[in-house]
Amino acid sequence: MSGRKSLSRRRFLTGVAAGTALGALPLRSAVASAAEPVEILIIGSGYAGSVAALRFAQAGLHSVVLERGRRWPVTAQGGTFATPAAPDGRASWLNSWSPFVPQQLDVYPGVLEAFRADGVIALAGAGVGGGSLVNNAVMLKPSEAAFNRAFGTDIDFDEMSERWYARARSLIGPVPMPDDVYASSHYTAARSFTAETAAAGLAPFRADMAVDWQAVREEQAGTREASLIIARSIWGANSGAKRSVDRTVLAAAEATGRVSVETLTRVVDVVPSGGRYVVRCERIDDTGAVVARPDYSAKRVFFAAGSLGTSRLLVAARGRGSLPALRASVGKGWGTNSDRQTVRVGMPWNNSTQGGPSGIVAQDLDNPYEPVTMINFPWPVPPADGTGALGALAMTTCAADGFFGYDAATDGVSLTWPATGASAVRATQAVTATVNRINAANPGTSTLRVNADTTSHTLGGAVLGKACRLDGRLYGYDNLHVIDSSLIPGTMATVPPALTVTALADRCVHKALDRMLN
């Protein structure tokens, strides 16, 4: 990685719609005649984009998937992804820093974007497979109360539960941690978390997870690269134990021969032209330098770049005047810094290389502030005194007060999160109350940290019923569809959103197919 050159003169605009290496190529003409015609264009290859590609292919339709990042094929050698022990540019999307390591990194189209917002660092996957490459693979359906608080009566929870969540589960194939893995020495921390939250009356359970547990067993046996069993998953699992969508849903779509995935291709703008949409792109190399500027012309465009990616693209397009009919609500309703990272110490030794993603869930439904969901999260730095440490990602309800803004002077998009607002403060109080409850039930333990510096569960920006119709079509543009986490109000932050994103995308694509084929 050390041989990769860093670009000193690059302007980053919107992440997905990032800027160009200055002077690299001549400016493009506004004439769309050179645009490559495609039937269906999908922006993003994560959960939503992969589902869309598969469903269109199953219906006999061809699509092109544009992915800003690169492919990350897992090999038998086990060296696909960077690791905490040897971080490099693969850990960070076109940036020399990461919030998880102190070292300066080579600039490279790495697997995880860390976007500095006003009030939080927002994380997003980058690469074929999107967030499924870097998340902790927990697949939970929100409670009916949490779902209805987010969507009201606009979307029927029973229909979502019985049909769309069920279809999402069948696509992803999640299962809980098996007994033998749970009982192994690598998952001492998972058992410790279970025992301590049970002592506090929180009824812990094993969550469904998009993990190949046989691969985890092979990690334990030494026949695969050790990854999940030693908490190396945030930048990808070198063992291939994650059931990421590039290896499951999208792979099935590509196998039909009706899907083309264009990598290292980031979308810059979307412009209506003659009843179609010209999608303007930049193709980059491994340094982030622009090497080509392809245009695509599509009848239908499906935004699946995630809350950060889709929101920034749409806000920029409206600000530039490319999509002037977008509603004022585009860029609003963003949230999920109800994520709180917690670490407790003082329990018995539970090994320094805690297995993960552990997927043990405990819910505090009697919290005096808001309900809290906690998921055991590996914390591989043991205390110096020889005791144990337990990490957990805590989620609770928080107002969707975040918003994106466009700056015409720089052609840039910013994100503001009111980290000191009343709702965010209340979320921290709720999580702190739950952590205190666990400590009180387990004498000798104490809290090392509760913070909200980063958030990995970004939601909102193009919310259903506000920026989009209830089928995901953007108001003002019938053939522009949003199908990703942008649709979900940031208030629904009580569980990881991957299963909901998949279910909603499937629902929106199904409705689009009904209009296209009937």
Coordinates of C-alpha atoms in Angstrom, one line a residue:
M1 CA 0.0 0.0 0.0
S2 CA 2.9 2.4 0.6
G3 CA 3.5 2.8 -3.1
R4 CA 0.1 4.4 -3.7
K5 CA 0.5 8.2 -4.3
S6 CA -1.6 10.6 -2.3
L7 CA -3.3 13.4 -4.3
S8 CA -2.6 16.7 -2.8
R9 CA -4.9 18.7 -5.1
R10 CA -8.3 17.0 -4.9
R11 CA -11.6 18.6 -3.8
F12 CA -14.1 16.2 -2.2
L13 CA -17.7 17.4 -2.7
T14 CA -20.3 14.9 -1.6
G15 CA -18.6 11.5 -1.0
V16 CA -20.6 9.6 -3.6
A17 CA -20.6 12.7 -5.8
A18 CA -17.0 13.5 -5.1
G19 CA -15.0 16.1 -7.0
T20 CA -12.4 15.8 -9.6
A21 CA -8.6 15.8 -9.6
L22 CA -8.0 19.3 -10.9
G23 CA -7.0 19.6 -14.5
A24 CA -7.2 15.9 -15.1
L25 CA -9.7 15.9 -17.9
P26 CA -11.5 18.5 -20.0
L27 CA -14.9 19.6 -18.9
R28 CA -17.9 17.7 -20.2
S29 CA -20.3 19.2 -22.6
A30 CA -23.9 19.7 -21.5
V31 CA -25.0 17.7 -24.6
A32 CA -26.2 14.3 -23.6
S33 CA -25.9 12.6 -27.0
A34 CA -22.8 10.7 -25.9
A35 CA -24.5 9.2 -22.9
E36 CA -24.6 5.4 -22.9
P37 CA -28.2 4.3 -23.0
V38 CA -29.3 1.8 -20.3
E39 CA -32.6 0.2 -19.4
I40 CA -32.4 0.7 -15.6
L41 CA -29.7 2.4 -13.6
I42 CA -29.0 1.6 -10.0
I43 CA -26.7 3.9 -7.9
G44 CA -25.1 1.8 -5.2
S45 CA -24.5 -1.9 -4.6
G46 CA -25.4 -2.5 -0.9
Y47 CA -28.5 -4.1 0.4
A48 CA -30.9 -2.0 -1.5
G49 CA -29.0 -1.9 -4.8
S50 CA -28.4 -5.6 -4.7
V51 CA -32.1 -6.4 -4.1
A52 CA -33.1 -4.1 -6.9
A53 CA -30.6 -5.7 -9.4
L54 CA -31.8 -9.2 -8.4
R55 CA -35.5 -8.5 -8.7
F56 CA -35.2 -6.7 -12.0
A57 CA -33.1 -9.6 -13.4
Q58 CA -35.7 -12.1 -12.2
A59 CA -38.3 -10.1 -14.1
G60 CA -36.2 -10.4 -17.3
L61 CA -34.9 -6.8 -17.2
H62 CA -31.4 -5.6 -17.5
S63 CA -29.8 -3.1 -15.2
V64 CA -26.5 -1.3 -14.7
V65 CA -25.2 -0.9 -11.1
L66 CA -22.9 2.0 -10.5
E67 CA -20.6 1.5 -7.5
R68 CA -18.1 4.2 -6.3
G69 CA -15.8 1.7 -4.7
R70 CA -14.0 -1.4 -5.8
R71 CA -14.6 -5.1 -5.5
W72 CA -13.3 -6.9 -2.4
P73 CA -13.0 -10.6 -3.4
V74 CA -12.2 -12.8 -0.4
T75 CA -9.4 -15.2 -1.2
A76 CA -7.9 -18.3 0.4
Q77 CA -4.9 -16.2 1.3
G78 CA -7.0 -14.1 3.6
G79 CA -5.5 -10.7 2.9
T80 CA -8.3 -8.9 1.2
F81 CA -9.0 -6.3 3.9
A82 CA -6.9 -4.2 6.2
T83 CA -6.8 -5.2 9.9
P84 CA -6.4 -3.2 13.1
A85 CA -3.0 -4.8 13.5
A86 CA -1.8 -3.5 10.2
P87 CA -4.1 -0.6 9.1
D88 CA -3.5 0.9 5.6
G89 CA -5.4 2.8 2.9
R90 CA -7.9 -0.1 2.5
A91 CA -9.5 1.0 5.7
S92 CA -10.6 4.4 4.6
W93 CA -12.4 5.8 1.6
L94 CA -10.1 8.3 -0.2
N95 CA -8.9 9.7 3.1
S96 CA -5.6 9.7 5.0
W97 CA -7.3 9.2 8.4
S98 CA -9.7 6.9 10.1
P99 CA -11.5 7.5 13.5
F100 CA -10.4 4.0 14.5
V101 CA -6.6 4.3 14.3
P102 CA -4.1 7.1 15.0
Q103 CA -1.9 6.4 12.0
Q104 CA -2.0 8.4 8.8
L105 CA -3.1 6.2 6.0
D106 CA -2.4 6.1 2.2
V107 CA -5.2 7.6 0.2
Y108 CA -7.0 4.8 -1.4
P109 CA -10.6 3.8 -2.3
G110 CA -10.9 1.9 0.9
V111 CA -13.9 0.1 2.4
L112 CA -15.2 2.5 5.0
E113 CA -16.0 6.2 4.5
A114 CA -15.8 8.4 7.6
F115 CA -17.7 11.7 6.8
R116 CA -17.0 14.6 9.1
A117 CA -20.3 16.3 9.9
D118 CA -21.0 19.1 12.3
G119 CA -21.7 17.1 15.4
V120 CA -20.7 13.6 14.5
I121 CA -18.6 11.4 12.2
A122 CA -21.0 9.4 10.0
L123 CA -19.8 6.1 8.6
A124 CA -20.7 4.4 5.4
G125 CA -19.5 1.3 3.5
A126 CA -17.7 1.8 0.1
G127 CA -17.2 -1.0 -2.4
V128 CA -19.3 -3.7 -4.0
G129 CA -21.6 -4.9 -1.2
G130 CA -21.8 -1.4 0.4
G131 CA -22.6 -1.5 4.1
S132 CA -22.8 -5.3 4.2
L133 CA -19.0 -5.4 4.0
V134 CA -18.4 -3.4 7.1
N135 CA -21.4 -3.8 9.4
N136 CA -21.7 -6.3 12.2
A137 CA -24.3 -8.4 10.3
V138 CA -27.1 -8.2 12.9
M139 CA -30.5 -8.6 11.3
L140 CA -33.3 -7.4 13.6
K141 CA -36.8 -6.3 12.8
P142 CA -37.9 -3.2 14.8
S143 CA -40.8 -3.5 17.2
E144 CA -44.2 -2.5 15.9
A145 CA -44.1 0.6 18.2
A146 CA -40.8 1.7 16.8
F147 CA -41.8 1.1 13.2
N148 CA -45.1 3.0 13.6
R149 CA -43.4 5.9 15.4
A150 CA -41.3 6.3 12.3
F151 CA -43.8 5.8 9.6
G152 CA -47.2 6.3 11.3
T153 CA -50.0 4.7 9.4
D154 CA -48.4 5.3 6.0
I155 CA -47.0 1.8 5.8
D156 CA -48.7 -1.2 7.3
F157 CA -46.4 -3.0 9.8
D158 CA -48.3 -6.3 9.6
E159 CA -47.8 -6.3 5.8
M160 CA -44.2 -5.5 6.2
S161 CA -43.7 -8.1 8.8
E162 CA -45.5 -11.0 7.0
R163 CA -44.3 -10.3 3.5
W164 CA -41.4 -8.0 3.1
Y165 CA -39.4 -8.8 6.2
A166 CA -39.9 -12.5 5.5
R167 CA -38.6 -12.0 1.9
A168 CA -35.6 -10.0 3.2
R169 CA -34.7 -12.8 5.6
S170 CA -34.9 -15.4 2.8
L171 CA -32.6 -13.3 0.7
I172 CA -30.0 -12.7 3.4
G173 CA -30.3 -16.0 5.3
P174 CA -29.5 -14.8 8.8
V175 CA -29.3 -17.3 11.7
P176 CA -28.3 -16.9 15.4
M177 CA -24.9 -17.9 16.8
P178 CA -24.9 -21.8 17.2
D179 CA -24.5 -23.3 20.6
D180 CA -21.0 -24.7 19.9
V181 CA -19.6 -21.3 18.8
Y182 CA -21.3 -19.6 21.7
A183 CA -19.7 -22.1 24.1
S184 CA -16.2 -21.7 22.7
S185 CA -13.3 -19.9 24.2
H186 CA -13.4 -17.2 21.5
Y187 CA -16.8 -16.0 22.7
T188 CA -16.2 -15.7 26.4
A189 CA -17.2 -12.0 26.2
A190 CA -20.5 -12.9 24.6
R191 CA -21.3 -15.3 27.5
S192 CA -20.2 -12.6 30.0
F193 CA -22.5 -10.0 28.3
T194 CA -25.4 -12.5 28.4
A195 CA -24.9 -13.3 32.1
E196 CA -24.5 -9.6 33.2
T197 CA -27.4 -8.3 31.3
A198 CA -29.6 -11.2 32.5
A199 CA -28.6 -10.3 36.1
A200 CA -29.9 -6.8 35.3
G201 CA -33.2 -8.3 34.1
L202 CA -32.8 -7.4 30.4
A203 CA -33.6 -10.8 28.9
P204 CA -30.7 -11.1 26.5
F205 CA -31.0 -13.2 23.3
R206 CA -29.0 -14.2 20.3
A207 CA -29.8 -12.1 17.3
D208 CA -30.2 -13.4 13.7
M209 CA -26.9 -12.7 11.9
A210 CA -25.7 -12.7 8.3
V211 CA -22.8 -14.9 9.2
D212 CA -21.5 -18.2 7.8
W213 CA -21.0 -19.9 11.1
Q214 CA -19.3 -22.9 9.5
A215 CA -16.7 -20.5 8.3
V216 CA -16.4 -19.3 11.9
R217 CA -15.9 -22.9 13.0
E218 CA -13.1 -23.2 10.4
E219 CA -11.5 -20.0 11.8
Q220 CA -11.5 -21.7 15.2
A221 CA -10.0 -24.8 13.7
G222 CA -7.2 -22.8 12.0
T223 CA -8.3 -23.8 8.4
R224 CA -9.4 -20.2 7.6
E225 CA -7.9 -16.8 8.3
A226 CA -8.8 -15.8 11.8
S227 CA -11.2 -12.8 11.5
L228 CA -14.5 -12.8 13.4
I229 CA -13.1 -14.8 16.3
I230 CA -10.5 -12.1 17.0
A231 CA -12.9 -9.1 16.4
R232 CA -11.5 -8.2 12.9
S233 CA -14.7 -7.3 11.0
I234 CA -15.1 -3.6 10.9
W235 CA -13.1 -3.3 7.7
G236 CA -14.3 -6.6 6.3
A237 CA -13.8 -10.3 7.2
N238 CA -10.8 -11.9 5.6
S239 CA -12.2 -15.3 6.3
G240 CA -15.3 -14.7 4.2
A241 CA -17.5 -15.5 7.2
K242 CA -19.7 -12.5 6.6
R243 CA -22.7 -13.1 4.2
S244 CA -22.2 -9.8 2.5
V245 CA -24.5 -9.1 -0.4
D246 CA -21.6 -9.1 -3.0
R247 CA -21.3 -12.8 -2.3
T248 CA -25.0 -13.6 -1.9
V249 CA -27.8 -11.4 -3.3
L250 CA -25.8 -9.4 -5.9
A251 CA -23.9 -12.5 -6.9
A252 CA -27.2 -14.2 -7.7
A253 CA -28.2 -11.1 -9.7
E254 CA -25.0 -11.1 -11.7
A255 CA -25.3 -14.8 -12.4
T256 CA -28.4 -14.1 -14.4
G257 CA -26.3 -12.3 -17.0
R258 CA -28.7 -9.3 -16.8
V259 CA -26.7 -7.2 -14.4
S260 CA -23.6 -5.1 -15.1
V261 CA -21.7 -3.7 -12.1
E262 CA -19.4 -0.7 -12.9
T263 CA -16.9 -0.2 -10.1
L264 CA -14.8 2.9 -9.2
T265 CA -17.6 4.9 -10.8
R266 CA -19.0 7.7 -8.7
V267 CA -22.1 9.7 -9.6
V268 CA -21.6 13.4 -9.9
D269 CA -25.0 14.6 -11.1
V270 CA -28.4 13.6 -12.4
V271 CA -30.0 15.7 -15.2
P272 CA -33.4 15.3 -16.9
S273 CA -33.0 15.1 -20.7
G274 CA -35.7 14.3 -23.3
G275 CA -37.9 12.1 -21.0
R276 CA -34.8 10.3 -19.6
Y277 CA -32.1 11.1 -17.1
V278 CA -28.5 11.7 -17.8
V279 CA -26.4 10.3 -14.9
R280 CA -23.0 12.0 -15.0
C281 CA -20.1 10.1 -13.4
E282 CA -16.4 10.1 -12.7
R283 CA -14.4 6.9 -13.0
I284 CA -11.4 6.9 -10.7
D285 CA -8.2 5.0 -10.2
D286 CA -6.7 3.6 -7.0
T287 CA -5.4 7.1 -6.0
G288 CA -8.8 8.7 -6.5
A289 CA -7.7 10.5 -9.7
V290 CA -10.4 10.9 -12.4
V291 CA -9.5 8.8 -15.5
A292 CA -12.8 9.1 -17.4
R293 CA -16.1 10.9 -17.2
P294 CA -18.8 8.5 -18.5
D295 CA -22.5 9.5 -18.9
Y296 CA -25.4 7.1 -18.8
S297 CA -28.9 7.8 -20.1
A298 CA -31.6 5.9 -18.3
K299 CA -35.4 5.9 -18.3
R300 CA -35.4 4.9 -14.7
V301 CA -32.9 5.6 -12.0
F302 CA -32.9 4.0 -8.5
F303 CA -30.9 5.7 -5.8
A304 CA -29.4 3.0 -3.5
A305 CA -26.3 4.8 -2.3
G306 CA -27.4 4.8 1.4
S307 CA -28.5 7.7 3.5
L308 CA -25.2 9.6 3.2
G309 CA -24.7 9.0 -0.5
T310 CA -28.2 9.4 -1.8
S311 CA -29.0 12.5 0.4
R312 CA -25.8 14.3 -0.7
L313 CA -26.4 13.5 -4.3
L314 CA -30.0 14.8 -4.2
V315 CA -29.2 17.9 -2.2
A316 CA -26.4 18.8 -4.6
A317 CA -28.6 18.2 -7.7
R318 CA -31.3 20.4 -6.3
G319 CA -28.8 23.1 -5.3
R320 CA -27.2 23.2 -8.7
G321 CA -30.5 23.4 -10.4
S322 CA -30.2 19.9 -12.0
L323 CA -33.3 18.6 -10.2
P324 CA -35.0 21.8 -9.1
A325 CA -38.4 20.2 -8.5
L326 CA -37.1 18.2 -5.5
R327 CA -39.0 19.1 -2.4
A328 CA -37.5 21.1 0.4
S329 CA -37.8 18.0 2.6
V330 CA -35.0 16.4 0.7
G331 CA -32.0 16.4 2.9
K332 CA -34.0 16.5 6.1
G333 CA -35.2 13.9 8.6
W334 CA -31.6 12.6 9.1
G335 CA -30.6 10.9 12.3
T336 CA -29.4 7.9 14.2
N337 CA -26.7 9.4 16.4
S338 CA -28.8 7.6 19.0
D339 CA -25.9 5.2 18.5
R340 CA -23.8 5.2 21.6
Q341 CA -20.6 3.2 22.1
T342 CA -20.3 1.9 25.6
V343 CA -17.5 0.1 27.4
R344 CA -17.7 -1.4 30.9
V345 CA -14.8 -2.8 32.9
G346 CA -14.2 -4.6 36.1
M347 CA -15.7 -8.0 35.2
P348 CA -13.8 -11.3 35.2
W349 CA -11.2 -11.7 32.5
N350 CA -12.9 -12.4 29.2
N351 CA -9.9 -12.6 26.9
S352 CA -8.2 -9.9 24.9
T353 CA -9.3 -11.0 21.4
Q354 CA -13.1 -11.1 21.9
G355 CA -15.1 -12.9 19.2
G356 CA -17.5 -11.1 17.1
P357 CA -19.7 -9.9 15.7
S358 CA -21.2 -11.5 18.8
G359 CA -24.8 -10.7 18.2
I360 CA -26.0 -10.9 21.8
V361 CA -28.9 -8.4 22.2
A362 CA -30.3 -7.0 25.5
Q363 CA -33.2 -4.6 25.6
D364 CA -34.1 -2.2 28.4
L365 CA -37.8 -1.5 27.8
D366 CA -38.3 0.0 31.3
N367 CA -35.7 2.7 30.8
P368 CA -36.9 6.0 32.5
Y369 CA -36.0 8.0 29.4
E370 CA -36.4 5.9 26.2
P371 CA -36.2 2.1 25.4
V372 CA -32.6 1.0 24.8
T373 CA -31.3 -1.9 22.7
M374 CA -27.7 -3.0 23.4
I375 CA -25.7 -5.3 21.2
N376 CA -22.5 -6.9 22.5
F377 CA -19.6 -5.4 20.5
P378 CA -16.0 -6.7 20.7
W379 CA -13.7 -4.5 22.7
P380 CA -10.2 -6.0 22.2
V381 CA -8.3 -3.8 24.5
P382 CA -8.3 -5.4 28.0
P383 CA -7.8 -3.2 31.1
A384 CA -4.3 -3.1 32.5
D385 CA -5.3 -4.6 35.8
G386 CA -6.1 -8.0 34.4
T387 CA -9.9 -7.7 34.6
G388 CA -12.2 -8.0 31.7
A389 CA -13.9 -5.4 29.5
L390 CA -17.2 -5.5 27.6
G391 CA -18.2 -3.2 24.7
A392 CA -21.7 -2.7 23.5
L393 CA -23.4 -0.6 20.8
A394 CA -26.4 1.0 22.4
M395 CA -29.3 2.3 20.3
T396 CA -32.4 4.3 21.4
T397 CA -34.9 6.7 20.1
C398 CA -33.7 10.2 19.0
A399 CA -35.4 12.9 17.0
A400 CA -34.4 13.1 13.3
D401 CA -33.0 16.6 13.6
G402 CA -30.1 16.2 11.3
F403 CA -30.0 18.0 7.9
F404 CA -27.9 18.4 4.8
G405 CA -27.1 21.8 3.2
Y406 CA -25.7 22.9 -0.1
D407 CA -23.0 25.5 -0.5
A408 CA -23.1 27.0 -4.0
A409 CA -19.7 28.7 -3.6
T410 CA -17.9 25.3 -3.1
D411 CA -20.5 23.0 -4.8
G412 CA -20.3 21.1 -1.5
V413 CA -22.8 19.4 0.7
S414 CA -22.5 19.5 4.5
L415 CA -24.3 17.6 7.3
T416 CA -25.4 19.1 10.6
W417 CA -26.3 17.0 13.6
P418 CA -27.3 18.9 16.8
A419 CA -25.2 16.7 19.1
T420 CA -26.0 19.0 22.1
G421 CA -29.7 19.2 21.4
A422 CA -32.3 18.1 23.9
S423 CA -33.1 14.8 22.1
A424 CA -29.5 13.8 21.7
V425 CA -28.9 14.5 25.4
R426 CA -31.9 12.5 26.3
A427 CA -30.6 9.6 24.2
T428 CA -27.3 9.7 26.1
Q429 CA -29.2 9.8 29.4
A430 CA -31.2 6.7 28.4
V431 CA -28.1 4.7 27.5
T432 CA -26.3 5.8 30.6
A433 CA -29.3 4.7 32.7
T434 CA -29.2 1.2 31.1
V435 CA -25.4 0.9 31.6
N436 CA -25.8 2.0 35.3
R437 CA -28.5 -0.7 35.7
I438 CA -26.1 -3.4 34.4
N439 CA -23.3 -2.1 36.7
A440 CA -25.6 -2.1 39.7
A441 CA -26.6 -5.7 39.1
N442 CA -22.9 -6.7 38.7
P443 CA -20.9 -5.4 41.7
G444 CA -17.3 -4.3 40.9
T445 CA -18.1 -3.3 37.3
S446 CA -18.0 0.3 36.2
T447 CA -18.4 2.4 33.0
L448 CA -15.3 3.4 31.1
R449 CA -17.1 5.3 28.3
V450 CA -20.4 6.2 26.8
N451 CA -19.9 8.4 23.7
A452 CA -21.5 9.4 20.4
D453 CA -18.5 10.4 18.4
T454 CA -19.5 8.2 15.4
T455 CA -22.6 6.7 14.0
S456 CA -22.8 3.7 11.7
H457 CA -26.6 3.6 11.3
T458 CA -27.4 6.6 9.2
L459 CA -31.0 7.1 8.2
G460 CA -33.2 9.7 6.5
G461 CA -32.6 12.5 4.0
A462 CA -35.3 11.4 1.5
V463 CA -38.0 10.2 3.8
L464 CA -41.1 8.3 2.6
G465 CA -44.2 10.4 2.5
K466 CA -42.2 13.6 2.7
A467 CA -39.5 13.7 0.0
C468 CA -40.8 10.6 -1.7
R469 CA -44.1 9.0 -2.4
L470 CA -44.9 5.9 -0.4
D471 CA -43.4 3.7 -3.2
G472 CA -40.1 5.5 -3.1
R473 CA -40.6 7.8 -6.2
L474 CA -39.3 11.2 -5.6
Y475 CA -41.9 13.9 -5.7
G476 CA -41.4 15.9 -8.9
Y477 CA -39.8 13.1 -10.8
D478 CA -41.8 10.0 -11.5
N479 CA -38.9 7.8 -12.7
L480 CA -36.4 8.8 -10.0
H481 CA -36.7 6.3 -7.2
V482 CA -35.1 6.2 -3.7
I483 CA -34.9 2.6 -2.3
D484 CA -32.3 2.8 0.5
S485 CA -31.9 3.9 4.1
S486 CA -32.7 7.5 3.1
L487 CA -36.3 6.5 3.1
I488 CA -36.3 5.7 6.8
P489 CA -36.8 8.5 9.3
G490 CA -33.9 8.9 11.6
T491 CA -36.2 8.4 14.5
M492 CA -36.2 4.6 13.9
A493 CA -32.8 4.0 15.4
T494 CA -33.7 1.3 17.9
V495 CA -32.2 -1.6 16.0
P496 CA -29.6 -1.9 13.2
P497 CA -31.5 -1.1 10.0
A498 CA -30.1 -3.6 7.5
L499 CA -33.1 -5.9 7.5
T500 CA -35.5 -3.0 7.2
V501 CA -33.5 -1.4 4.4
T502 CA -33.7 -4.7 2.5
A503 CA -37.4 -5.2 3.1
L504 CA -38.3 -1.6 2.1
A505 CA -36.1 -1.8 -1.1
D506 CA -37.8 -5.1 -2.1
R507 CA -41.2 -3.5 -1.5
C508 CA -40.4 -0.4 -3.6
V509 CA -38.9 -2.4 -6.4
H510 CA -41.9 -4.6 -6.5
K511 CA -44.2 -1.6 -6.9
A512 CA -41.9 -0.2 -9.6
L513 CA -42.1 -3.5 -11.5
D514 CA -45.9 -3.5 -11.2
R515 CA -46.0 -0.1 -13.0
M516 CA -43.4 -1.1 -15.6
L517 CA -44.8 -4.5 -16.6
N518 CA -48.6 -4.0 -16.1

